[in-house]
Tab-separated table of C-alpha atoms and ligand atoms in Angstrom:
chain	number	residue	atom	x	y	z
G	188	MET	CA	-4.541	-17.670	37.919
G	189	ILE	CA	-5.337	-14.074	37.576
G	190	ALA	CA	-8.637	-12.931	36.671
G	191	ALA	CA	-9.937	-12.252	33.767
G	192	GLU	CA	-10.991	-8.781	34.826
G	193	THR	CA	-8.087	-8.097	36.496
G	194	THR	CA	-5.119	-9.239	33.582
G	195	VAL	CA	-7.969	-6.482	31.207
G	196	LYS	CA	-7.721	-3.681	34.207
G	197	ILE	CA	-3.778	-4.354	35.137
G	198	LEU	CA	-3.498	-3.797	30.569
G	199	GLU	CA	-6.176	-0.655	30.151
G	200	ASP	CA	-4.489	0.893	32.987
G	201	LYS	CA	-1.079	0.315	31.418
G	202	ILE	CA	-2.492	1.921	28.092
G	203	ARG	CA	-4.128	4.285	29.429
G	204	SER	CA	-0.961	5.504	31.926
G	205	HIS	CA	0.522	5.062	28.741
G	206	SER	CA	2.954	3.118	30.763
G	207	ALA	CA	2.384	0.000	27.911
G	208	ARG	CA	5.162	-0.915	26.855
G	209	VAL	CA	4.410	-0.632	22.201
G	210	GLY	CA	5.779	-2.550	19.976
G	211	ILE	CA	5.551	-2.782	16.489
G	212	VAL	CA	6.304	-6.155	13.930
G	213	GLY	CA	7.591	-4.876	10.590
G	214	LEU	CA	8.812	-0.912	10.832
G	215	GLY	CA	7.098	-0.685	6.238
G	216	TYR	CA	5.049	2.939	4.516
G	217	VAL	CA	2.678	0.727	7.861
G	218	GLY	CA	4.824	0.321	11.102
G	219	LEU	CA	7.072	2.850	10.568
G	220	PRO	CA	4.362	6.149	10.637
G	221	LEU	CA	2.424	3.530	13.323
G	222	ALA	CA	5.542	3.346	15.602
G	223	VAL	CA	6.183	6.839	15.590
G	224	GLU	CA	2.056	8.674	16.395
G	225	PHE	CA	2.510	5.812	19.500
G	226	ALA	CA	5.518	7.332	20.264
G	227	LYS	CA	4.478	11.030	19.738
G	228	ALA	CA	1.830	9.754	22.475
G	229	GLY	CA	3.841	9.273	24.696
G	230	PHE	CA	4.342	5.623	24.453
G	231	ARG	CA	7.800	3.978	24.525
G	232	VAL	CA	7.412	2.083	21.788
G	233	THR	CA	10.311	-0.855	20.237
G	234	GLY	CA	10.291	-1.649	17.325
G	235	ILE	CA	11.483	-5.549	15.337
G	236	ASP	CA	12.336	-5.875	11.933
G	237	VAL	CA	14.031	-8.289	10.054
G	238	ASN	CA	15.990	-6.189	8.343
G	239	ALA	CA	18.526	-5.385	10.834
G	240	ALA	CA	19.637	-2.346	8.628
G	241	LYS	CA	15.880	-0.919	8.548
G	242	ALA	CA	16.810	-1.191	12.629
G	243	ALA	CA	19.933	0.675	12.394
G	244	ARG	CA	18.427	3.341	10.477
G	245	VAL	CA	15.686	3.760	13.184
G	246	ASN	CA	18.145	4.355	16.112
G	247	ALA	CA	20.062	6.622	13.756
G	248	GLY	CA	17.375	8.643	13.601
G	249	ASP	CA	17.160	8.040	9.376
G	250	SER	CA	14.760	7.400	7.970
G	251	TYR	CA	12.907	6.217	4.904
G	252	VAL	CA	9.549	6.335	4.921
G	253	GLY	CA	8.285	8.945	2.538
G	254	ASP	CA	5.475	10.360	5.016
G	255	ILE	CA	8.183	10.767	8.590
G	256	PRO	CA	10.665	13.783	8.364
G	257	SER	CA	14.245	12.428	9.895
G	258	SER	CA	13.947	15.916	11.491
G	259	VAL	CA	10.437	13.718	13.825
G	260	LEU	CA	12.225	10.092	13.832
G	261	GLY	CA	15.317	11.800	14.923
G	262	GLU	CA	14.018	13.152	18.418
G	263	LEU	CA	12.000	10.235	19.602
G	264	VAL	CA	14.403	8.093	19.271
G	265	ALA	CA	16.499	11.149	21.314
G	266	GLN	CA	14.006	11.257	24.141
G	267	GLY	CA	14.112	7.578	24.442
G	268	LYS	CA	9.995	6.909	22.608
G	269	ILE	CA	11.265	4.798	19.339
G	270	ALA	CA	14.272	2.003	19.461
G	271	ALA	CA	14.261	-1.187	17.174
G	272	THR	CA	15.897	-4.794	16.854
G	273	SER	CA	16.121	-7.626	14.605
G	274	ASP	CA	15.196	-9.068	18.594
G	275	PHE	CA	11.774	-10.939	18.690
G	276	SER	CA	13.162	-12.017	22.665
G	277	VAL	CA	12.270	-7.510	23.530
G	278	VAL	CA	8.281	-9.346	23.545
G	279	ARG	CA	9.121	-9.958	26.969
G	280	ASP	CA	9.037	-6.988	27.471
G	281	LEU	CA	6.434	-5.937	25.740
G	282	ASP	CA	2.343	-5.195	26.541
G	283	THR	CA	1.200	-4.224	22.989
G	284	ILE	CA	2.436	-5.721	19.450
G	285	ASN	CA	1.327	-4.181	16.153
G	286	ILE	CA	2.314	-7.060	13.207
G	287	CYS	CA	2.516	-4.579	10.498
G	288	VAL	CA	4.805	-7.707	7.666
G	289	PRO	CA	4.122	-7.570	4.071
G	290	THR	CA	1.315	-9.828	2.589
G	291	PRO	CA	1.993	-10.734	-0.964
G	292	LEU	CA	1.010	-12.615	-3.036
G	293	ARG	CA	2.952	-16.689	-4.690
G	294	LYS	CA	2.813	-15.990	-8.300
G	295	THR	CA	0.304	-18.278	-9.074
G	296	LYS	CA	-1.957	-15.579	-6.863
G	297	ASP	CA	-2.738	-17.339	-3.910
G	298	PRO	CA	-1.400	-15.187	-0.705
G	299	ASP	CA	1.678	-16.072	1.000
G	300	MET	CA	1.627	-15.712	4.800
G	301	SER	CA	4.764	-16.892	5.236
G	302	TYR	CA	5.614	-13.493	6.613
G	303	ILE	CA	2.379	-13.151	9.095
G	304	VAL	CA	3.342	-17.286	10.169
G	305	SER	CA	7.232	-16.461	10.572
G	306	SER	CA	6.236	-13.662	12.874
G	307	CYS	CA	3.840	-14.662	14.865
G	308	GLN	CA	6.039	-18.118	15.726
G	309	GLU	CA	8.065	-15.587	17.376
G	310	ILE	CA	5.544	-13.301	18.537
G	311	ALA	CA	4.369	-16.729	20.307
G	312	ALA	CA	6.945	-17.829	21.101
G	313	HIS	CA	7.639	-15.279	24.378
G	314	LEU	CA	4.306	-14.539	24.375
G	315	HIS	CA	3.088	-14.145	28.363
G	316	PRO	CA	-0.302	-12.868	29.976
G	317	GLY	CA	-2.056	-9.612	29.802
G	318	MET	CA	-0.475	-8.670	25.856
G	319	LEU	CA	-2.206	-7.045	22.850
G	320	ILE	CA	-1.549	-8.499	19.955
G	321	ILE	CA	-2.842	-7.022	16.824
G	322	LEU	CA	-2.695	-7.758	13.080
G	323	GLU	CA	-2.790	-5.064	10.402
G	324	SER	CA	-0.893	-6.434	7.520
G	325	THR	CA	-4.092	-7.358	5.369
G	326	THR	CA	-5.383	-10.630	4.978
G	327	TYR	CA	-8.284	-12.745	3.795
G	328	PRO	CA	-10.853	-12.914	6.148
G	329	GLY	CA	-10.515	-15.517	8.763
G	330	THR	CA	-6.978	-15.275	9.193
G	331	THR	CA	-6.659	-14.249	12.639
G	332	ASP	CA	-9.205	-16.627	14.051
G	333	GLU	CA	-8.460	-19.688	12.089
G	334	LEU	CA	-4.565	-19.249	11.899
G	335	LEU	CA	-3.436	-16.097	14.600
G	336	LEU	CA	-5.471	-17.954	17.138
G	337	PRO	CA	-4.433	-21.028	17.710
G	338	MET	CA	-0.493	-20.147	17.355
G	339	PHE	CA	-0.939	-17.963	20.209
G	340	GLU	CA	-3.040	-19.843	22.337
G	341	LYS	CA	-1.182	-22.831	22.040
G	342	SER	CA	1.252	-21.580	24.622
G	343	GLY	CA	-2.482	-22.530	26.695
G	344	LEU	CA	-3.371	-18.920	27.708
G	345	ARG	CA	-6.812	-18.100	26.213
G	346	ALA	CA	-7.652	-14.897	23.918
G	347	GLY	CA	-10.094	-12.387	25.905
G	348	ARG	CA	-9.304	-13.555	29.220
G	349	ASP	CA	-5.155	-14.038	29.245
G	350	PHE	CA	-3.921	-11.920	26.016
G	351	PHE	CA	-6.108	-9.937	24.257
G	352	LEU	CA	-5.796	-10.019	20.137
G	353	CYS	CA	-7.640	-8.504	17.305
G	354	PHE	CA	-7.656	-7.098	13.502
G	355	SER	CA	-7.390	-4.287	12.373
G	356	PRO	CA	-7.032	-2.556	8.779
G	357	GLU	CA	-4.494	0.329	7.581
G	358	ARG	CA	-5.446	2.379	5.619
G	359	VAL	CA	-1.870	4.946	4.920
G	360	ASP	CA	-2.012	6.714	2.114
G	361	PRO	CA	1.706	6.694	1.794
G	362	GLY	CA	2.229	10.581	0.375
G	363	ASN	CA	-1.390	12.037	0.788
G	364	PRO	CA	-0.494	15.184	2.493
G	365	LYS	CA	-4.281	15.485	4.306
G	366	TYR	CA	-5.422	11.568	5.766
G	367	GLN	CA	-1.755	10.607	7.685
G	368	THR	CA	-2.020	7.196	10.727
G	369	ALA	CA	-3.263	10.138	12.794
G	370	ASN	CA	-6.513	10.905	11.401
G	371	ILE	CA	-7.637	8.318	9.267
G	372	PRO	CA	-10.419	6.308	11.451
G	373	LYS	CA	-8.969	2.830	13.094
G	374	VAL	CA	-11.635	0.112	12.441
G	375	VAL	CA	-11.054	-2.872	15.222
G	376	GLY	CA	-12.576	-6.187	15.961
G	377	GLY	CA	-11.443	-8.549	18.578
G	378	ALA	CA	-11.273	-12.160	18.753
G	379	THR	CA	-13.964	-11.494	21.913
G	380	ALA	CA	-15.583	-8.616	23.170
G	381	ALA	CA	-12.737	-7.994	25.457
G	382	CYS	CA	-10.395	-8.130	23.127
G	383	THR	CA	-12.286	-5.374	20.722
G	384	GLU	CA	-12.571	-3.359	24.393
G	385	VAL	CA	-8.669	-3.325	25.069
G	386	GLY	CA	-7.829	-2.455	20.851
G	387	ARG	CA	-10.521	0.502	21.190
G	388	VAL	CA	-8.967	1.881	24.624
G	389	PHE	CA	-5.358	1.690	23.007
G	390	TYR	CA	-5.818	2.894	19.468
G	391	GLU	CA	-7.821	5.718	21.113
G	392	GLN	CA	-4.498	6.796	22.060
G	393	ALA	CA	-3.095	7.565	20.185
G	394	LEU	CA	-5.375	8.439	16.823
G	395	GLU	CA	-8.622	10.426	16.300
G	396	ARG	CA	-11.128	8.153	15.464
G	397	VAL	CA	-11.361	4.306	16.705
G	398	VAL	CA	-14.628	2.482	14.675
G	399	PRO	CA	-14.997	-0.443	16.867
G	400	VAL	CA	-17.031	-3.511	14.610
G	401	SER	CA	-18.357	-7.415	16.301
G	402	SER	CA	-15.376	-9.200	15.153
G	403	THR	CA	-12.281	-10.049	13.474
G	404	GLN	CA	-13.776	-10.876	10.292
G	405	VAL	CA	-14.997	-8.420	9.699
G	406	ALA	CA	-12.529	-5.770	9.656
G	407	GLU	CA	-10.732	-8.295	7.377
G	408	MET	CA	-13.188	-8.040	5.288
G	409	VAL	CA	-13.552	-3.766	5.766
G	410	LYS	CA	-10.308	-3.482	4.743
G	411	LEU	CA	-10.739	-6.162	2.096
G	412	LEU	CA	-13.907	-4.167	0.611
G	413	GLU	CA	-12.649	-0.655	0.572
G	414	ASN	CA	-9.450	-2.224	-1.771
G	415	THR	CA	-12.132	-4.117	-3.591
G	416	PHE	CA	-14.320	-0.847	-4.173
G	417	ARG	CA	-11.038	1.260	-5.666
G	418	MET	CA	-9.741	-1.904	-7.887
G	419	ILE	CA	-13.246	-2.196	-9.767
G	420	ASN	CA	-13.786	1.339	-10.564
G	421	ILE	CA	-10.104	1.568	-12.289
G	422	GLY	CA	-10.847	-1.121	-13.672
G	423	LEU	CA	-14.879	0.323	-14.716
G	424	ALA	CA	-12.585	4.138	-15.726
G	425	ASN	CA	-10.006	1.168	-17.943
G	426	GLU	CA	-12.713	0.288	-19.688
G	427	MET	CA	-13.806	3.454	-20.152
G	428	ALA	CA	-10.741	4.817	-21.472
G	429	LEU	CA	-10.690	1.268	-23.525
G	430	MET	CA	-13.981	2.689	-24.516
G	431	CYS	CA	-13.318	6.414	-25.532
G	432	ASP	CA	-10.336	5.123	-27.348
G	433	ARG	CA	-12.039	3.679	-29.492
G	434	MET	CA	-14.735	6.405	-30.251
G	435	GLY	CA	-12.278	9.019	-30.278
G	436	ILE	CA	-13.666	10.955	-27.494
G	437	ASN	CA	-11.486	12.387	-25.046
G	438	VAL	CA	-12.406	9.890	-21.483
G	439	TRP	CA	-10.733	12.533	-18.878
G	440	GLU	CA	-13.580	15.515	-20.392
G	441	VAL	CA	-16.072	12.472	-19.344
G	442	ILE	CA	-14.985	11.412	-16.154
G	443	GLU	CA	-14.357	15.840	-15.515
G	444	ALA	CA	-18.626	16.411	-16.975
G	445	ALA	CA	-19.737	13.457	-14.962
G	446	SER	CA	-18.462	13.925	-11.801
G	447	THR	CA	-20.588	17.689	-11.884
G	448	LYS	CA	-22.872	15.158	-10.317
G	449	PRO	CA	-23.755	16.497	-6.824
G	450	PHE	CA	-25.180	12.907	-5.956
G	451	GLY	CA	-24.255	8.968	-6.783
G	452	PHE	CA	-20.763	9.368	-8.874
G	453	MET	CA	-17.661	9.250	-7.225
G	454	PRO	CA	-15.235	9.705	-10.076
G	455	PHE	CA	-11.897	7.296	-10.251
G	456	PHE	CA	-9.147	7.726	-13.589
G	457	PRO	CA	-7.789	5.309	-16.347
G	458	GLY	CA	-4.343	5.231	-15.754
G	459	PRO	CA	-1.541	2.689	-17.718
G	460	GLY	CA	-1.917	0.216	-14.998
G	461	LEU	CA	-3.038	-0.328	-11.471
G	462	GLY	CA	0.530	-0.503	-9.108
G	463	GLY	CA	1.506	-0.526	-5.460
G	464	HIS	CA	1.311	-3.505	-2.908
G	465	CYS	CA	-2.144	-3.077	-2.096
G	466	ILE	CA	-5.208	-2.712	-4.359
G	467	PRO	CA	-3.931	-5.210	-7.519
G	468	ILE	CA	-2.948	-6.953	-4.559
G	469	ASP	CA	-5.144	-7.615	-2.121
G	470	PRO	CA	-9.016	-8.071	-3.644
G	471	PHE	CA	-6.536	-11.393	-4.623
G	472	TYR	CA	-7.069	-12.160	-1.363
G	473	LEU	CA	-10.413	-11.953	-1.324
G	474	SER	CA	-10.553	-14.187	-4.135
G	475	TRP	CA	-8.887	-16.801	-3.005
G	476	LYS	CA	-11.007	-17.362	0.355
G	477	THR	CA	-14.592	-16.708	-1.592
G	478	LYS	CA	-13.487	-20.051	-3.699
G	479	GLN	CA	-13.030	-22.217	-0.855
G	480	ALA	CA	-16.494	-21.020	-0.569
G	481	GLY	CA	-18.498	-21.790	-3.777
G	482	ILE	CA	-18.556	-18.651	-4.466
G	483	GLU	CA	-17.204	-17.152	-8.006
G	484	ALA	CA	-15.409	-12.933	-7.519
G	485	ARG	CA	-16.525	-12.280	-10.833
G	486	PHE	CA	-16.128	-8.135	-10.753
G	487	ILE	CA	-12.314	-8.886	-9.439
G	488	GLU	CA	-11.699	-11.632	-11.961
G	489	LEU	CA	-12.821	-9.045	-14.918
G	490	ALA	CA	-11.607	-5.842	-13.022
G	491	GLY	CA	-7.617	-8.032	-12.832
G	492	TYR	CA	-8.367	-8.703	-16.249
G	493	ILE	CA	-9.037	-4.767	-17.484
G	494	ASN	CA	-6.649	-3.722	-15.413
G	495	GLY	CA	-3.745	-6.196	-16.298
G	496	GLN	CA	-4.366	-5.145	-19.893
G	497	MET	CA	-3.190	-0.908	-19.423
G	498	PRO	CA	0.681	-2.014	-19.763
G	499	HIS	CA	-0.290	-3.258	-22.632
G	500	PHE	CA	-2.444	-0.416	-24.259
G	501	VAL	CA	0.252	2.650	-23.059
G	502	VAL	CA	2.341	1.030	-25.321
G	503	ASP	CA	0.739	0.376	-28.234
G	504	LYS	CA	-0.833	3.813	-28.070
G	505	ILE	CA	3.548	4.432	-28.305
G	506	GLN	CA	3.799	2.848	-30.655
G	507	ASN	CA	0.862	3.397	-32.656
G	508	ALA	CA	2.157	8.251	-31.973
G	509	LEU	CA	5.544	6.762	-32.695
G	510	ASN	CA	4.543	4.702	-36.224
G	511	ASP	CA	1.933	8.516	-37.668
G	512	ALA	CA	5.347	9.616	-36.951
G	513	GLY	CA	7.424	7.643	-39.132
G	514	LYS	CA	9.309	6.092	-37.143
G	515	PRO	CA	9.411	2.533	-36.353
G	516	VAL	CA	9.408	1.910	-31.981
G	517	LYS	CA	11.936	-0.600	-32.705
G	518	GLY	CA	15.574	1.674	-32.536
G	519	SER	CA	13.822	4.807	-31.209
G	520	HIS	CA	14.142	6.545	-27.867
G	521	ILE	CA	11.698	6.275	-25.546
G	522	HIS	CA	12.015	8.663	-22.212
G	523	ILE	CA	9.982	7.125	-19.395
G	524	LEU	CA	8.631	10.338	-17.063
G	525	GLY	CA	7.901	8.368	-13.259
G	526	VAL	CA	8.512	5.386	-12.598
G	527	ALA	CA	7.343	5.127	-9.036
G	528	TYR	CA	3.782	3.542	-8.651
G	529	LYS	CA	1.680	6.487	-7.742
G	530	LYS	CA	2.585	10.865	-8.144
G	531	ASP	CA	4.945	12.349	-5.205
G	532	ILE	CA	5.971	8.709	-2.992
G	533	GLU	CA	9.247	7.368	-4.207
G	534	ASP	CA	7.605	3.508	-3.844
G	535	MET	CA	8.008	1.287	-7.278
G	536	ARG	CA	5.971	-2.140	-5.707
G	537	GLU	CA	3.944	-3.425	-8.166
G	538	SER	CA	4.489	-0.386	-10.788
G	539	PRO	CA	3.015	-0.401	-13.947
G	540	ALA	CA	6.183	2.022	-15.384
G	541	LEU	CA	8.365	-0.985	-15.059
G	542	ASP	CA	5.761	-3.581	-17.353
G	543	VAL	CA	5.476	-0.610	-19.722
G	544	MET	CA	9.279	-0.052	-19.853
G	545	LEU	CA	9.707	-4.293	-20.612
G	546	LEU	CA	7.267	-4.127	-22.866
G	547	LEU	CA	8.829	-1.154	-24.149
G	548	LYS	CA	12.245	-3.071	-23.990
G	549	ARG	CA	10.773	-5.997	-25.933
G	550	ARG	CA	9.381	-3.923	-29.295
G	551	GLY	CA	13.389	-3.394	-29.019
G	552	ALA	CA	12.696	0.311	-27.656
G	553	GLU	CA	15.810	1.964	-25.965
G	554	LEU	CA	14.812	3.274	-22.875
G	555	SER	CA	15.453	6.130	-20.513
G	556	TYR	CA	13.376	7.573	-17.614
G	557	SER	CA	12.914	10.476	-14.384
G	558	ASP	CA	11.968	10.036	-11.263
G	559	PRO	CA	13.441	12.577	-9.591
G	560	HIS	CA	12.150	10.161	-6.556
G	561	VAL	CA	14.466	6.828	-7.506
G	562	PRO	CA	17.633	7.889	-8.520
G	563	ARG	CA	18.139	4.395	-10.322
G	564	LEU	CA	16.486	1.615	-11.898
G	565	GLN	CA	17.283	-2.185	-12.258
G	566	LEU	CA	14.943	-5.020	-13.199
G	567	ASP	CA	15.892	-7.736	-16.004
G	568	GLY	CA	18.442	-6.679	-17.602
G	569	ILE	CA	17.359	-2.601	-17.100
G	570	ASP	CA	20.175	-0.738	-15.552
G	571	LEU	CA	19.055	2.533	-15.592
G	572	GLN	CA	20.026	5.957	-14.000
G	573	SER	CA	16.981	9.072	-13.095
G	574	GLN	CA	17.693	11.595	-16.082
G	575	PRO	CA	16.737	14.823	-16.489
G	576	ALA	CA	12.592	15.036	-18.453
G	577	SER	CA	13.005	17.324	-20.452
G	578	ALA	CA	14.380	15.104	-23.131
G	579	PRO	CA	14.363	17.018	-26.365
G	580	GLU	CA	16.465	14.291	-28.115
G	581	ALA	CA	14.108	11.351	-27.043
G	582	ASP	CA	12.324	10.068	-30.146
G	583	CYS	CA	8.295	9.705	-27.641
G	584	VAL	CA	8.615	10.679	-23.409
G	585	ALA	CA	5.654	8.942	-22.304
G	586	ILE	CA	4.295	10.568	-18.602
G	587	ILE	CA	3.037	6.748	-16.832
G	588	THR	CA	3.542	8.613	-13.477
G	589	ASP	CA	2.554	12.507	-12.875
G	590	HIS	CA	4.800	14.089	-10.109
G	591	SER	CA	4.465	17.370	-8.855
G	592	SER	CA	8.143	18.194	-9.483
G	593	PHE	CA	8.389	17.518	-13.048
G	594	ASP	CA	8.317	21.073	-15.305
G	595	TYR	CA	5.548	20.094	-17.697
G	596	ALA	CA	5.164	23.178	-19.752
G	597	LYS	CA	9.733	22.599	-19.978
G	598	ILE	CA	8.418	18.993	-21.498
G	599	VAL	CA	5.585	20.154	-23.634
G	600	ALA	CA	7.647	22.436	-25.191
G	601	HIS	CA	10.633	20.097	-25.637
G	602	SER	CA	9.851	16.684	-26.774
G	603	LYS	CA	8.919	15.959	-29.978
G	604	LEU	CA	5.994	13.634	-29.586
G	605	ILE	CA	4.679	12.841	-25.837
G	606	VAL	CA	2.034	10.434	-24.919
G	607	ASP	CA	0.011	11.152	-21.469
G	608	THR	CA	-1.433	8.200	-19.475
G	609	ARG	CA	-2.489	10.620	-16.582
G	610	ASN	CA	-3.586	14.026	-18.608
G	611	ALA	CA	-1.204	15.717	-16.551
G	612	LEU	CA	-0.874	17.603	-19.865
G	613	LYS	CA	-4.749	18.912	-19.013
G	614	GLY	CA	-5.983	22.260	-21.193
G	615	VAL	CA	-2.219	21.813	-23.569
G	616	ALA	CA	-3.080	21.801	-27.236
G	617	GLY	CA	-0.432	20.287	-29.258
G	618	ASP	CA	0.154	17.893	-31.825
G	619	HIS	CA	2.724	16.840	-30.644
G	620	ILE	CA	1.057	14.882	-27.445
G	621	VAL	CA	-1.302	12.041	-27.680
G	622	ARG	CA	-2.996	11.057	-24.149
G	623	LEU	CA	-5.008	8.165	-23.220
N	813	NAD	N1	1.808	0.674	2.030
N	813	NAD	C1	0.518	0.814	1.888
N	813	NAD	O1	0.363	1.511	1.605
N	813	NAD	C2	-0.392	-0.020	2.695
N	813	NAD	C3	-1.447	0.358	3.067
N	813	NAD	C4	-2.425	-0.344	3.679
N	813	NAD	C5	-2.006	-1.832	4.083
N	813	NAD	N2	-0.401	-2.295	3.765
N	813	NAD	C6	-0.463	-3.623	4.465
N	813	NAD	O2	0.168	-3.139	5.978
N	813	NAD	C7	1.141	-4.780	5.513
N	813	NAD	C8	2.585	-3.776	5.228
N	813	NAD	O3	2.887	-3.424	4.867
N	813	NAD	P1	3.871	-2.655	3.900
N	813	NAD	O4	3.703	-0.976	2.994
N	813	NAD	O5	4.790	-1.323	5.065
N	813	NAD	O6	5.649	-3.103	3.996
N	813	NAD	P2	7.089	-3.231	4.063
N	813	NAD	O7	7.624	-3.839	3.123
N	813	NAD	O8	6.516	-1.631	3.355
N	813	NAD	O9	7.209	-3.152	5.338
N	813	NAD	C9	7.203	-4.168	5.861
N	813	NAD	C10	8.490	-4.772	6.662
N	813	NAD	O10	8.184	-5.836	7.086
N	813	NAD	C11	9.384	-6.312	7.811
N	813	NAD	N3	9.345	-7.962	8.490
N	813	NAD	C12	9.515	-8.843	7.076
N	813	NAD	N4	9.097	-10.122	7.656
N	813	NAD	C13	9.563	-9.975	8.931
N	813	NAD	C14	9.151	-10.513	9.579
N	813	NAD	N5	8.870	-11.783	9.569
N	813	NAD	N6	9.493	-10.341	11.317
N	813	NAD	C15	9.581	-8.624	11.199
N	813	NAD	N7	9.468	-7.746	10.605
N	813	NAD	C16	9.632	-8.560	9.147
N	813	NAD	C17	10.466	-6.065	6.240
N	813	NAD	O11	11.715	-5.864	6.599
N	813	NAD	C18	9.627	-4.620	6.470
N	813	NAD	O12	10.333	-3.695	7.199
N	813	NAD	C19	1.767	-5.605	3.556
N	813	NAD	O13	-0.408	-6.760	4.676
N	813	NAD	C20	0.452	-4.145	3.322
N	813	NAD	O14	-1.218	-4.700	2.395
N	813	NAD	C21	-0.862	-1.259	3.427
């Protein structure tokens, strides 16, 4: 048997010389940008995705992630720096693996670990000495040590001696022009101190700043704190919006003025509800786990309830605005602006626009939508193509996602009635504008 120090040294030397073969499992919004960063740093990167169509698109240099231009991906593929496959047997040739597979919730709001488990079973089948494995998928504290470690140690290999296991939360913010994978500090915690150290050396090759922490659980909890912090503060902003609505106060003006406080305040904004793959989901990973430890995560449950009310509130607001204009919602034409879950991206996962549209449909409204990033929308009996943003024939235009490319002056000029849930029309006066 090779001594543990030798195994670490061989792996670290390969990483430092960029001759280590890097593997990324799950080539989505997280995995593809990470693969590109390591390829740019000079590593040969192999992506593994069960979706063969995605692997084929990567190999054709055809990016499906907004932040990665096809020109950049295509160049790296042409240089032989990135290739993708659906075949896990390549793990035999890889030195490092980052796991970036989905972690959704089940209908019961319990964590769905099936993607992590199935990808780790495949990796475990080809585990070999001298590998570094890092889980990046957001998950409950304890996943790496309690679930992954036994799966990999079944082989007889030991973490920290024969292979190295870490958790490193992914913080990517799709569509953010300032902070992307390379310049977002990377927290990493290992199953042992040696694991953390190898993880640190690995990320330092491609990313600007690495923040080692003492355990995988701390690293897992960091991500949950960050996302729970956002979820709860958005919940507070939403509750403020509900209160201000009752009292006839403009909540946006309140938040803007409060933001002038140079310390102790950070603005969060209300909206039509939470969206995306992270904020509406991750805190429930934490509350699920804490329940097992006998602690009710009350802030999370409360914020979840308030945030979940927002699509209903927005639909009531639209209905009331139509009533005031003498039109019942039933049979009215409502044009939705923006269906992606946030500004300037194409991701529709958990988008509150979908809830708003289904609720309006249930109340008998006729729907159309406009979203430059989402050409077609199919869900629960709705099958629509994106239309021009300006819809003078619509009875009401509802701004649900405030994409930058919308021509708001034209929309204001050509709409009969507008419900603005994002303060996209800040400072614009008009009797036909109703704000959240
Ligand atoms: N999207 C974000 O902004 C973001 C930010 C931070 C953290 N995260 C977390 O990162 C993880 C990945 O999220 P994402 O947005 O990249 O998801 P995604 O759905 O965009 O990508 C996941 C990819 O994994 C593939 N996959 C599924 N099962 C697999 C398996 N068994 N083996 C190999 N590939 C498999 C899917 O085909 C898909 O291409 C999640 O845990 C998420 O919570 C996401």
